[in-house]
């Protein structure tokens, strides 16, 4: 800090040093404490403690769909018909708007139907439209026989892939597994953390 | 026009006070003896109306907060209790909810007044910018307030708007999580929205003080756009404009009362009388009427980030408007071409509002039927696209170019001359 010239020809003094040191401490301290004021808005520990949910999918009739809550957000569990599956498999991935599978269970992969539904009969995915978060309508709605989001008109196909409208991505697949015949568990990575004391969904 | 103060304290107490805290002097110089152009018309009364509505929102809001419970399990019921059980609670809530609508009606008129008379031009750029800041804060406040009753529209409106931020590349998801305090709109979100909804109106109040300060340095613009040149151009604010503003306020309050007492829910959405349900989105989400044009702009673009950018851009462009309009002539009265473009702009805003209330795939008009016998035609989303293009073109192309090529009409030599009977009635070519 020798060449902090306050006015030219003036030798740095002890007072200059104290000024700069004080300013530096104040700036760093102020900057660091700001983080506390920002971070308090982020999810609190009880909210972060992820929950896992078990769903009995065997009760869903073919062509039927249920919605469950997981981490405060609804998720679709759809029992697809053979026609649904066939339609989803007939699509060329190259034509899709979003070519990523968006499947937490397998990581980066092309958005084929095989990569979306672990068991082709059951499609499990987040029910929040990737545009602005509305819950799309099921029952084969929309131009592609899958889901239609009424908010701004996004159409999803029978594999939950975005086909038309403003939504940018395919509906996300959460981490889940079949733990018993006909029973899935959503939120596997949460299993160990869920002892954190909060298990609401 | 912040000239010499004409205040003279009369009593011993006011003299004592004046030499310690010249508050009475400030009020006297700002609202009593403030020299004001003598030709202000009724479009100029909306500033006063807005101030009154801000105070009214704060008073009714603080009262509502005494009975309201900001928790997802109780919020909806507490608002219903305000409506049914709290003495005059229905009145407080209907005044607050419809007051917000009146507030926006007044602010839109106030802003168009500014656009028409060129009030954003030098030396009033800061004044205009502070106005846009107030408008932004108002939008934030109204959005936060609308979440509080925790109905279906509250919940899904908040979901859609907060998700807008997720369009921002890289940090978008973190920002929405941060706004929510969770992974979706939940109790932490409602609580912070309540806290901020309480806070922001006072921030607005602060900016309003700056806005009036910035008004009182250059003084009011006026319908001719010609600057004040002599004392003959002005009258004191009191009693001339205190009375005019009061009269306009009374008329506006009749409109307000009509809504509060006879049509209290007509501007709201029936779905908001259904408690929030995160599992089911209402089939048709619409924001409050005052957000519809911006909502239409958002949906005009088939791309998430693009739509969000345009929507914010439509307000951001107002900030730089003072430098986009190249014409030296303030008032549209003397701009024969520009005024038509401004009328079209106003129509475009109404059109956008209309498109915003419809579904994007609804038809504006039908041109025929397709193979399945379904009607085809010109869709709302295309209507909104054209209007959005015009909205931006008005600011970014028309105003900058027109100022260079338009031949303005002669302007009066002074305000005094314009109202007739003045000493110098001869028109003058340029200011
Ligand atoms: C700029 C001024 C303000 C505006 C534009 C505004 C706007 C709104 C709106 C649009 C609503 C929803 C009304 C409904 O549909 O029920 C609302 C609700 C509410 N506001 Fe405000 N507000 C303002 C100031 C305030 C202030 C200063 C408070 C003080 C705490 C407040 C407290 C409340 C409360 C408790 C509710 C929930 C009760 C209800 O929904 O009626 N507001 N506000
Ligand atoms: S939220 Fe689904 S299309 Fe906008």
XYZ file of C-alpha atoms and ligand atoms in Angstrom:
679
model
C 0.000 0.000 0.000
C 2.964 2.246 -0.435
C 1.911 4.044 -3.571
C -1.461 5.301 -2.386
C -0.810 8.860 -3.398
C -3.250 11.145 -1.588
C -1.607 14.139 -3.084
C 1.539 13.844 -5.136
C 4.729 14.381 -3.257
C 3.059 13.480 -0.003
C 4.681 10.572 1.813
C 2.169 7.969 2.997
C 1.665 8.442 6.685
C 0.461 6.203 9.464
C -2.856 8.023 9.237
C -3.257 6.982 5.577
C -2.593 3.424 6.599
C -5.232 3.548 9.340
C -7.780 5.056 6.945
C -7.249 2.374 4.364
C -7.160 -0.460 6.880
C -10.384 0.761 8.491
C -12.078 1.116 5.144
C -10.980 -2.357 4.085
C -12.245 -3.993 7.284
C -15.565 -2.156 7.021
C -15.991 -3.161 3.370
C -15.197 -6.823 3.944
C -17.238 -7.014 7.138
C -20.181 -5.238 5.531
C -19.952 -7.476 2.497
C -19.824 -10.676 4.519
C -22.687 -9.776 6.823
C -24.861 -8.974 3.818
C -24.899 -12.662 3.067
C -26.774 -13.404 6.294
C -29.445 -10.918 5.286
C -29.794 -12.524 1.874
C -29.492 -16.161 2.867
C -32.181 -15.959 5.565
C -34.692 -15.937 2.703
C -33.505 -19.314 1.386
C -35.318 -22.501 2.471
C -34.912 -23.085 6.214
C -33.516 -26.339 7.614
C -36.949 -27.836 8.274
C -38.050 -27.041 4.736
C -34.816 -28.438 3.309
C -35.174 -31.723 5.120
C -36.490 -33.583 2.149
C -39.320 -35.958 2.525
C -39.920 -39.180 0.698
C -43.315 -40.508 -0.236
C -44.573 -44.006 -0.980
C -47.306 -44.508 -3.538
C -49.339 -47.613 -4.270
C -49.567 -47.464 -8.042
C -51.306 -50.804 -8.468
C -54.572 -49.126 -7.524
C -54.459 -46.832 -10.562
C -56.545 -48.232 -13.419
C -55.065 -48.340 -16.897
C -55.373 -44.898 -18.471
C -55.845 -43.382 -15.037
C -53.757 -40.804 -13.276
C -53.247 -39.633 -9.719
C -51.571 -36.593 -8.297
C -49.548 -36.735 -5.128
C -47.708 -34.073 -3.165
C -43.982 -34.363 -2.810
C -41.840 -31.542 -1.486
C -44.763 -29.169 -1.636
C -45.230 -29.781 -5.326
C -47.718 -32.036 -7.069
C -46.427 -35.034 -9.047
C -48.236 -37.060 -11.682
C -48.394 -40.829 -11.594
C -49.970 -42.003 -14.833
C -50.803 -45.599 -15.695
C -50.338 -45.424 -19.441
C -52.273 -47.416 -21.995
C -50.505 -49.431 -24.678
C -51.540 -46.790 -27.201
C -49.972 -44.057 -25.028
C -46.695 -45.945 -24.876
C -46.687 -46.698 -28.567
C -47.372 -43.064 -29.418
C -44.528 -41.927 -27.159
C -42.077 -44.428 -28.636
C -42.918 -43.522 -32.228
C -41.488 -40.017 -31.770
C -38.089 -39.177 -33.212
C -36.025 -37.520 -30.461
C -34.409 -35.222 -33.011
C -37.759 -33.529 -33.537
C -38.281 -32.658 -29.879
C -38.075 -29.185 -28.491
C -36.172 -30.493 -25.450
C -34.015 -33.531 -26.257
C -32.931 -34.135 -22.668
C -34.605 -36.951 -20.754
C -34.792 -34.762 -17.598
C -34.776 -37.913 -15.529
C -33.063 -37.552 -12.156
C -32.567 -41.319 -12.004
C -30.330 -41.560 -15.065
C -28.723 -38.156 -15.520
C -27.912 -36.830 -18.994
C -29.647 -38.909 -21.639
C -31.695 -38.406 -24.795
C -35.415 -37.887 -24.283
C -36.559 -41.265 -25.538
C -39.609 -42.773 -23.926
C -37.414 -45.563 -22.499
C -35.343 -42.957 -20.681
C -38.419 -41.238 -19.271
C -40.418 -44.150 -17.869
C -38.437 -46.775 -15.946
C -41.405 -49.098 -16.190
C -43.176 -48.210 -19.444
C -46.587 -48.625 -17.845
C -46.022 -45.980 -15.186
C -44.957 -42.456 -15.918
C -43.981 -40.535 -12.780
C -43.118 -36.895 -13.150
C -43.413 -33.425 -11.666
C -46.779 -31.826 -12.333
C -45.511 -28.257 -12.510
C -45.391 -26.911 -16.038
C -41.807 -26.006 -16.900
C -43.042 -22.699 -18.205
C -44.377 -20.911 -15.138
C -45.421 -23.674 -12.814
C -49.137 -24.308 -13.383
C -50.455 -27.862 -13.090
C -51.208 -29.139 -16.608
C -54.470 -30.981 -17.268
C -54.183 -34.716 -17.909
C -56.669 -37.164 -19.430
C -55.042 -37.061 -22.828
C -55.524 -33.336 -23.251
C -53.634 -31.197 -25.728
C -52.617 -31.786 -29.320
C -50.333 -34.704 -28.400
C -52.675 -36.718 -26.227
C -50.724 -36.148 -23.049
C -51.103 -32.988 -20.991
C -52.185 -29.479 -21.706
C -51.270 -26.506 -19.583
C -54.166 -24.056 -19.549
C -52.115 -21.151 -18.304
C -50.286 -20.210 -21.474
C -51.006 -23.143 -23.732
C -48.162 -25.675 -23.456
C -48.790 -29.136 -24.916
C -47.010 -32.225 -23.554
C -47.033 -35.655 -25.186
C -47.739 -39.049 -23.578
C -44.163 -39.158 -22.249
C -44.541 -35.711 -20.667
C -42.264 -34.123 -23.241
C -42.890 -30.539 -24.299
C -44.131 -30.406 -27.874
C -45.736 -27.038 -28.362
C -46.135 -23.795 -26.453
C -43.908 -21.608 -24.310
C -42.612 -24.226 -21.849
C -38.898 -24.862 -22.460
C -38.378 -28.310 -20.914
C -39.892 -31.751 -20.538
C -41.665 -32.378 -17.247
C -38.990 -33.470 -14.736
C -38.813 -37.039 -13.439
C -38.033 -37.183 -9.705
C -35.804 -39.872 -8.218
C -37.936 -42.870 -7.447
C -37.829 -46.652 -7.456
C -40.172 -49.593 -7.168
C -39.603 -50.756 -3.617
C -42.201 -53.541 -3.699
C -44.512 -54.944 -6.311
C -46.774 -52.034 -7.258
C -45.305 -49.559 -4.751
C -42.962 -46.741 -5.626
C -41.014 -44.479 -3.361
C -40.319 -40.918 -4.472
C -37.381 -39.035 -3.013
C -34.823 -41.777 -2.529
C -31.861 -39.529 -1.904
C -33.978 -38.007 0.799
C -34.266 -41.261 2.687
C -31.243 -40.711 4.918
C -31.906 -37.040 5.454
C -35.512 -37.466 6.348
C -34.608 -38.119 9.984
C -34.002 -34.401 10.298
C -37.230 -34.178 12.207
C -39.670 -32.967 9.616
C -41.544 -35.476 7.535
C -44.525 -33.549 6.222
C -45.044 -33.524 2.483
C -39.863 27.859 -9.608
C -38.460 27.317 -6.183
C -38.264 31.077 -5.863
C -38.418 33.250 -2.801
C -40.589 32.077 0.031
C -43.631 34.257 0.621
C -44.487 32.740 3.973
C -44.752 35.106 6.886
C -45.421 33.537 10.274
C -48.111 35.511 12.016
C -48.293 34.308 15.589
C -45.614 34.038 18.231
C -45.753 30.277 18.096
C -45.397 30.004 14.307
C -42.428 32.411 14.416
C -40.842 30.302 17.137
C -41.467 27.138 15.124
C -40.321 28.664 11.826
C -36.863 29.446 13.152
C -36.524 25.859 14.440
C -38.359 23.617 11.953
C -39.777 25.518 8.963
C -42.385 22.857 8.255
C -45.291 25.252 7.888
C -43.174 27.320 5.513
C -42.468 24.233 3.406
C -46.172 23.393 3.206
C -47.104 26.996 2.470
C -44.555 27.324 -0.314
C -45.444 23.898 -1.780
C -49.215 23.821 -1.599
C -50.533 27.310 -0.906
C -48.554 29.984 -2.657
C -46.917 27.657 -5.164
C -47.122 29.340 -8.586
C -48.961 26.966 -10.933
C -49.687 27.390 -14.660
C -53.164 28.816 -14.945
C -54.264 26.532 -17.791
C -54.110 23.110 -16.083
C -57.073 20.957 -17.078
C -58.729 18.024 -15.319
C -56.108 15.573 -16.551
C -53.869 17.326 -14.053
C -56.004 16.433 -11.061
C -54.931 12.799 -10.949
C -51.731 13.492 -9.023
C -53.815 14.679 -6.095
C -56.218 11.759 -6.499
C -53.301 9.339 -6.425
C -51.953 10.816 -3.203
C -55.345 10.430 -1.552
C -55.640 6.831 -2.694
C -52.178 6.015 -1.378
C -53.205 7.287 2.042
C -56.489 5.397 1.819
C -54.716 2.140 0.924
C -52.387 2.569 3.877
C -55.231 3.301 6.315
C -57.465 0.427 5.173
C -54.425 -1.849 4.865
C -53.214 -1.238 8.409
C -56.765 -1.959 9.612
C -56.982 -5.191 7.585
C -53.645 -6.253 9.032
C -55.176 -6.046 12.509
C -57.559 -8.864 11.586
C -55.594 -10.808 9.004
C -53.488 -13.929 9.741
C -50.529 -14.531 7.411
C -50.438 -18.313 7.560
C -51.467 -20.764 4.843
C -53.833 -22.553 7.228
C -55.615 -19.402 8.411
C -55.194 -16.686 5.773
C -58.222 -17.574 3.655
C -60.463 -18.001 6.686
C -59.239 -14.823 8.293
C -60.192 -12.853 5.185
C -63.621 -14.511 5.158
C -63.934 -13.587 8.822
C -63.082 -9.975 7.954
C -65.898 -10.119 5.401
C -68.514 -11.680 7.671
C -67.734 -11.068 11.319
C -65.455 -8.078 11.794
C -67.506 -4.893 12.200
C -67.391 -3.090 8.867
C -64.687 -5.541 7.808
C -66.432 -5.964 4.455
C -66.155 -2.230 3.932
C -62.474 -2.122 4.800
C -61.685 -5.021 2.494
C -63.810 -3.796 -0.399
C -62.287 -0.336 -0.068
C -58.812 -1.845 -0.065
C -59.382 -4.228 -2.982
C -61.261 -1.719 -5.154
C -58.996 1.058 -3.959
C -56.117 -0.785 -5.591
C -58.038 -0.807 -8.881
C -58.862 2.883 -8.621
C -55.222 3.560 -7.798
C -54.157 1.891 -11.041
C -56.897 3.557 -13.067
C -55.681 6.914 -11.783
C -52.026 6.119 -12.380
C -52.659 5.057 -15.975
C -54.557 8.281 -16.678
C -51.796 10.213 -14.944
C -49.142 8.526 -17.088
C -50.999 9.021 -20.370
C -51.409 12.654 -19.426
C -47.610 12.781 -19.165
C -47.216 11.089 -22.543
C -49.651 13.464 -24.230
C -48.302 16.718 -22.854
C -44.656 15.654 -23.032
C -44.175 15.960 -19.288
C -41.276 13.522 -19.427
C -39.087 15.905 -21.393
C -36.391 18.207 -20.060
C -36.299 19.540 -17.428
C -38.625 16.873 -15.941
C -36.713 13.647 -16.664
C -36.071 12.836 -12.994
C -39.685 13.569 -12.181
C -40.796 11.108 -14.863
C -38.295 8.449 -13.789
C -39.419 8.702 -10.171
C -42.952 8.233 -11.467
C -41.946 5.017 -13.229
C -40.281 3.853 -9.990
C -43.564 4.471 -8.145
C -45.424 2.533 -10.844
C -43.048 -0.427 -10.427
C -43.414 -0.363 -6.641
C -47.191 -0.180 -7.011
C -47.187 -3.235 -9.242
C -45.044 -5.128 -6.750
C -47.290 -4.075 -3.872
C -50.504 -5.013 -5.622
C -49.069 -8.356 -6.681
C -47.973 -9.135 -3.112
C -51.312 -7.985 -1.708
C -53.252 -10.151 -4.109
C -51.502 -13.240 -2.715
C -52.626 -12.524 0.834
C -56.282 -13.701 0.689
C -54.834 -17.077 -0.341
C -57.491 -17.947 -2.879
C -56.911 -19.955 -6.038
C -56.005 -16.875 -8.086
C -53.744 -15.639 -5.293
C -51.843 -18.892 -5.271
C -51.584 -19.485 -8.991
C -50.980 -15.873 -9.855
C -48.095 -15.872 -7.393
C -46.822 -19.175 -8.818
C -46.768 -17.846 -12.357
C -45.206 -14.498 -11.500
C -42.478 -15.864 -9.234
C -41.679 -18.503 -11.837
C -40.931 -15.679 -14.270
C -37.594 -15.337 -12.536
C -36.718 -18.939 -13.321
C -36.319 -17.817 -16.933
C -33.096 -16.027 -16.015
C -30.203 -18.184 -17.258
C -28.048 -20.026 -14.682
C -29.284 -18.363 -11.487
C -33.027 -18.405 -12.259
C -33.886 -21.525 -10.262
C -31.945 -20.324 -7.222
C -33.702 -16.983 -7.365
C -37.172 -18.538 -7.338
C -36.238 -20.849 -4.460
C -34.879 -17.823 -2.640
C -38.070 -15.849 -3.254
C -40.217 -18.744 -2.070
C -38.134 -19.829 0.904
C -38.957 -23.357 -0.203
C -39.526 -25.446 -3.313
C -42.902 -23.989 -4.140
C -45.176 -21.243 -2.872
C -45.798 -22.187 0.737
C -46.110 -20.703 4.170
C -42.676 -19.001 4.202
C -43.668 -17.308 0.939
C -46.960 -16.024 2.308
C -45.304 -14.649 5.424
C -42.635 -12.729 3.563
C -45.160 -11.451 1.054
C -47.208 -10.065 3.923
C -44.167 -8.398 5.458
C -43.240 -6.797 2.135
C -46.809 -5.854 1.290
C -46.856 -3.907 4.540
C -43.510 -2.293 3.837
C -43.649 -1.242 0.182
C -46.482 1.314 0.430
C -44.307 3.295 2.828
C -41.449 3.084 0.338
C -43.916 4.391 -2.250
C -44.752 7.215 0.096
C -41.076 8.124 0.283
C -40.699 8.141 -3.493
C -43.868 10.240 -3.797
C -42.185 12.877 -1.621
C -39.181 12.851 -3.981
C -41.561 12.950 -6.955
C -43.244 16.095 -5.634
C -39.884 17.624 -4.811
C -38.739 16.960 -8.361
C -41.998 18.518 -9.553
C -41.540 21.663 -7.541
C -38.101 22.470 -8.885
C -39.059 22.931 -12.573
C -42.757 23.430 -11.717
C -45.747 21.886 -13.485
C -45.814 21.286 -17.176
C -49.124 22.339 -18.744
C -51.342 21.461 -21.718
C -49.483 23.788 -24.072
C -46.102 22.441 -23.041
C -44.850 26.028 -23.206
C -42.748 26.933 -20.177
C -43.918 29.488 -17.654
C -42.431 32.820 -18.636
C -43.958 35.418 -16.356
C -46.205 35.812 -13.378
C -49.109 36.336 -15.773
C -48.838 32.643 -16.691
C -49.503 31.353 -13.183
C -51.983 31.357 -10.351
C -51.315 30.313 -6.743
C -51.953 26.641 -6.033
C -54.389 27.562 -3.305
C -57.282 28.144 -3.754
C -57.310 27.544 -7.516
C -55.974 24.007 -7.687
C -56.883 22.869 -4.198
C -60.489 23.442 -5.229
C -60.127 21.958 -8.688
C -58.377 18.868 -7.277
C -61.005 18.484 -4.565
C -63.816 18.627 -7.087
C -62.171 16.004 -9.286
C -61.514 13.850 -6.236
C -65.188 13.944 -5.272
C -66.199 12.844 -8.772
C -63.622 10.068 -8.719
C -64.853 8.959 -5.311
C -68.342 8.556 -6.740
C -66.894 6.029 -9.161
C -64.990 4.396 -6.309
C -68.119 4.227 -4.146
C -70.075 2.696 -7.017
C -67.621 -0.163 -7.104
C -67.321 -0.542 -3.324
C -71.065 -0.574 -2.675
C -72.643 -1.916 -5.837
C -70.029 -3.894 -7.780
C -67.509 -4.895 -5.119
C -66.408 -8.127 -6.765
C -66.805 -7.141 -10.395
C -63.116 -6.360 -10.837
C -61.974 -9.452 -8.983
C -62.043 -13.064 -10.005
C -64.564 -15.544 -8.588
C -61.874 -18.242 -8.296
C -60.327 -16.217 -5.506
C -63.250 -17.210 -3.298
C -61.950 -20.789 -3.490
C -59.148 -21.513 -1.063
C -55.705 -22.059 -2.606
C -55.141 -25.630 -3.778
C -51.635 -26.514 -4.985
C -52.995 -29.616 -6.752
C -55.386 -27.894 -9.150
C -54.727 -24.955 -11.410
C -57.836 -22.970 -12.380
C -58.611 -23.529 -16.048
C -58.100 -19.906 -16.902
C -55.585 -17.859 -14.960
C -55.892 -14.154 -15.415
C -54.205 -11.435 -13.440
C -56.061 -8.404 -12.158
C -57.187 -6.100 -14.968
C -54.380 -3.635 -14.400
C -51.752 -6.223 -15.280
C -53.452 -7.585 -18.394
C -51.511 -5.633 -21.047
C -48.225 -6.780 -19.554
C -49.522 -10.318 -19.289
C -50.379 -10.240 -22.989
C -46.849 -9.093 -23.811
C -45.459 -11.937 -21.700
C -47.461 -14.491 -23.634
C -46.867 -12.952 -27.042
C -43.489 -14.668 -27.307
C -43.280 -18.453 -27.624
C -40.048 -18.429 -25.644
C -39.898 -18.261 -21.849
C -36.909 -15.968 -21.461
C -37.982 -13.858 -24.427
C -41.450 -13.317 -22.986
C -40.117 -12.337 -19.595
C -37.518 -10.027 -21.127
C -40.131 -8.277 -23.254
C -42.478 -7.853 -20.326
C -39.835 -6.225 -18.167
C -38.595 -4.350 -21.225
C -42.023 -2.818 -21.742
C -41.596 -0.983 -18.447
C -37.850 -0.464 -18.707
C -38.356 1.462 -21.941
C -40.322 4.062 -19.976
C -37.179 4.912 -18.034
C -35.310 6.022 -21.146
C -38.305 7.651 -22.825
C -37.081 11.193 -22.070
C -34.105 10.518 -24.335
C -35.981 8.590 -27.004
C -38.350 11.383 -27.946
C -36.276 13.719 -30.092
C -38.912 16.400 -30.566
C -38.347 19.738 -28.882
C -42.105 20.305 -28.745
C -43.604 18.965 -25.548
C -47.333 18.973 -26.042
C -49.001 16.685 -28.572
C -51.406 19.537 -29.233
C -48.797 20.920 -31.565
C -47.553 17.616 -32.974
C -50.087 16.774 -35.699
C -48.570 13.397 -36.615
C -47.221 12.204 -33.277
C -50.587 12.626 -31.574
C -52.145 10.047 -33.892
C -49.407 7.593 -33.107
C -50.037 8.235 -29.416
C -53.774 7.598 -29.832
C -52.877 4.362 -31.597
C -50.541 3.545 -28.737
C -53.386 3.985 -26.250
C -55.562 1.721 -28.407
C -52.756 -0.834 -28.528
C -52.655 -0.849 -24.730
C -56.409 -1.499 -24.583
C -56.022 -4.196 -27.233
C -53.241 -5.819 -25.237
C -55.433 -5.734 -22.162
C -58.162 -7.468 -24.130
C -55.776 -10.112 -25.473
C -54.385 -10.607 -21.974
C -57.821 -11.514 -20.663
C -58.310 -14.223 -23.318
C -56.622 -17.546 -23.893
C -53.757 -17.302 -26.389
C -55.508 -19.717 -28.769
C -58.858 -17.892 -28.660
C -59.834 -16.337 -31.947
C -60.102 -12.612 -32.437
C -62.103 -13.213 -35.588
C -62.998 -16.365 -37.473
C -61.887 -16.865 -41.059
C -63.231 -20.330 -41.702
C -63.271 -23.923 -40.496
C -60.578 -26.582 -40.645
C -60.910 -30.208 -41.748
C -62.423 -31.234 -38.389
C -64.995 -28.486 -38.578
C -63.276 -26.393 -35.908
C -63.197 -22.650 -36.347
C -59.893 -21.196 -37.459
C -58.905 -17.590 -37.703
C -56.790 -14.867 -36.278
C -55.686 -15.882 -32.792
C -55.224 -13.716 -29.709
C -51.558 -14.541 -29.551
C -51.026 -13.051 -33.017
C -53.137 -10.057 -32.108
C -50.953 -9.574 -29.030
C -47.799 -9.956 -31.128
C -48.778 -7.182 -33.485
C -49.745 -4.896 -30.634
C -46.561 -5.706 -28.735
C -44.545 -4.822 -31.814
C -46.373 -1.511 -32.014
C -45.893 -0.865 -28.290
C -42.142 -1.079 -28.670
C -42.062 0.591 -32.066
C -43.816 3.622 -30.616
C -40.996 4.222 -28.153
C -38.004 2.882 -30.050
C -38.732 3.876 -33.658
C -41.624 6.293 -34.004
C -40.763 8.837 -31.294
C -37.028 9.029 -32.130
C -37.612 9.445 -35.877
C -40.757 11.527 -35.819
C -39.118 14.235 -33.722
C -36.651 14.736 -36.557
C -39.063 14.870 -39.480
C -42.331 16.187 -38.066
C -43.294 19.796 -38.705
C -44.950 21.034 -35.515
C -47.796 23.496 -35.463
C -47.109 27.006 -34.155
C -47.235 27.249 -30.398
C -48.638 30.134 -28.380
C -46.120 32.700 -27.246
C -47.008 32.041 -23.633
C -49.498 30.249 -21.424
C -51.157 33.579 -20.816
C -51.545 34.110 -24.564
C -52.903 30.592 -25.079
C -55.838 31.084 -22.761
C -56.809 34.285 -24.538
C -56.956 37.802 -23.270
C -53.221 37.787 -22.756
C -50.993 40.645 -23.768
C -48.985 38.690 -26.335
C -51.441 36.503 -28.213
C -49.303 36.216 -31.341
C -48.147 32.668 -32.062
C -44.485 31.897 -32.135
C -42.680 29.412 -34.357
C -40.369 27.716 -31.913
C -39.904 27.802 -28.206
C -49.818 0.955 -2.382
C -50.739 0.624 -1.561
C -51.432 -0.731 -1.543
C -51.936 -1.467 -2.592
C -51.921 -1.090 -4.076
C -52.502 -2.685 -2.025
C -53.110 -3.708 -2.756
C -53.703 -4.834 -2.219
C -54.442 -5.802 -2.970
C -54.669 -5.779 -4.483
C -54.894 -6.748 -2.083
C -55.775 -7.943 -2.398
C -57.192 -7.552 -2.139
C -58.140 -8.703 -2.256
O -58.436 -9.121 -3.380
O -58.571 -9.192 -1.217
C -54.416 -6.393 -0.784
C -54.653 -7.130 0.378
C -54.182 -6.792 1.637
N -53.441 -5.655 1.975
Fe -52.899 -4.190 0.690
N -52.311 -2.677 -0.663
C -51.654 -1.508 -0.320
C -51.278 -1.136 0.947
C -51.391 -1.904 2.112
C -50.852 -1.545 3.409
C -50.061 -0.277 3.732
C -51.183 -2.542 4.267
C -50.801 -2.519 5.744
C -50.444 -3.519 6.380
C -51.936 -3.554 3.517
C -52.479 -4.751 4.043
C -53.193 -5.698 3.334
C -53.767 -6.894 3.898
C -53.711 -7.320 5.380
C -54.396 -7.579 2.847
C -55.135 -8.950 2.937
C -56.599 -8.776 3.165
C -57.369 -8.789 1.853
O -57.058 -9.592 0.990
O -58.283 -7.990 1.721
N -52.029 -3.128 2.207
N -53.681 -5.211 -0.882
S -47.337 -22.310 -16.927
Fe -47.793 -23.857 -18.328
S -47.833 -22.810 -20.177
Fe -47.295 -21.242 -18.780
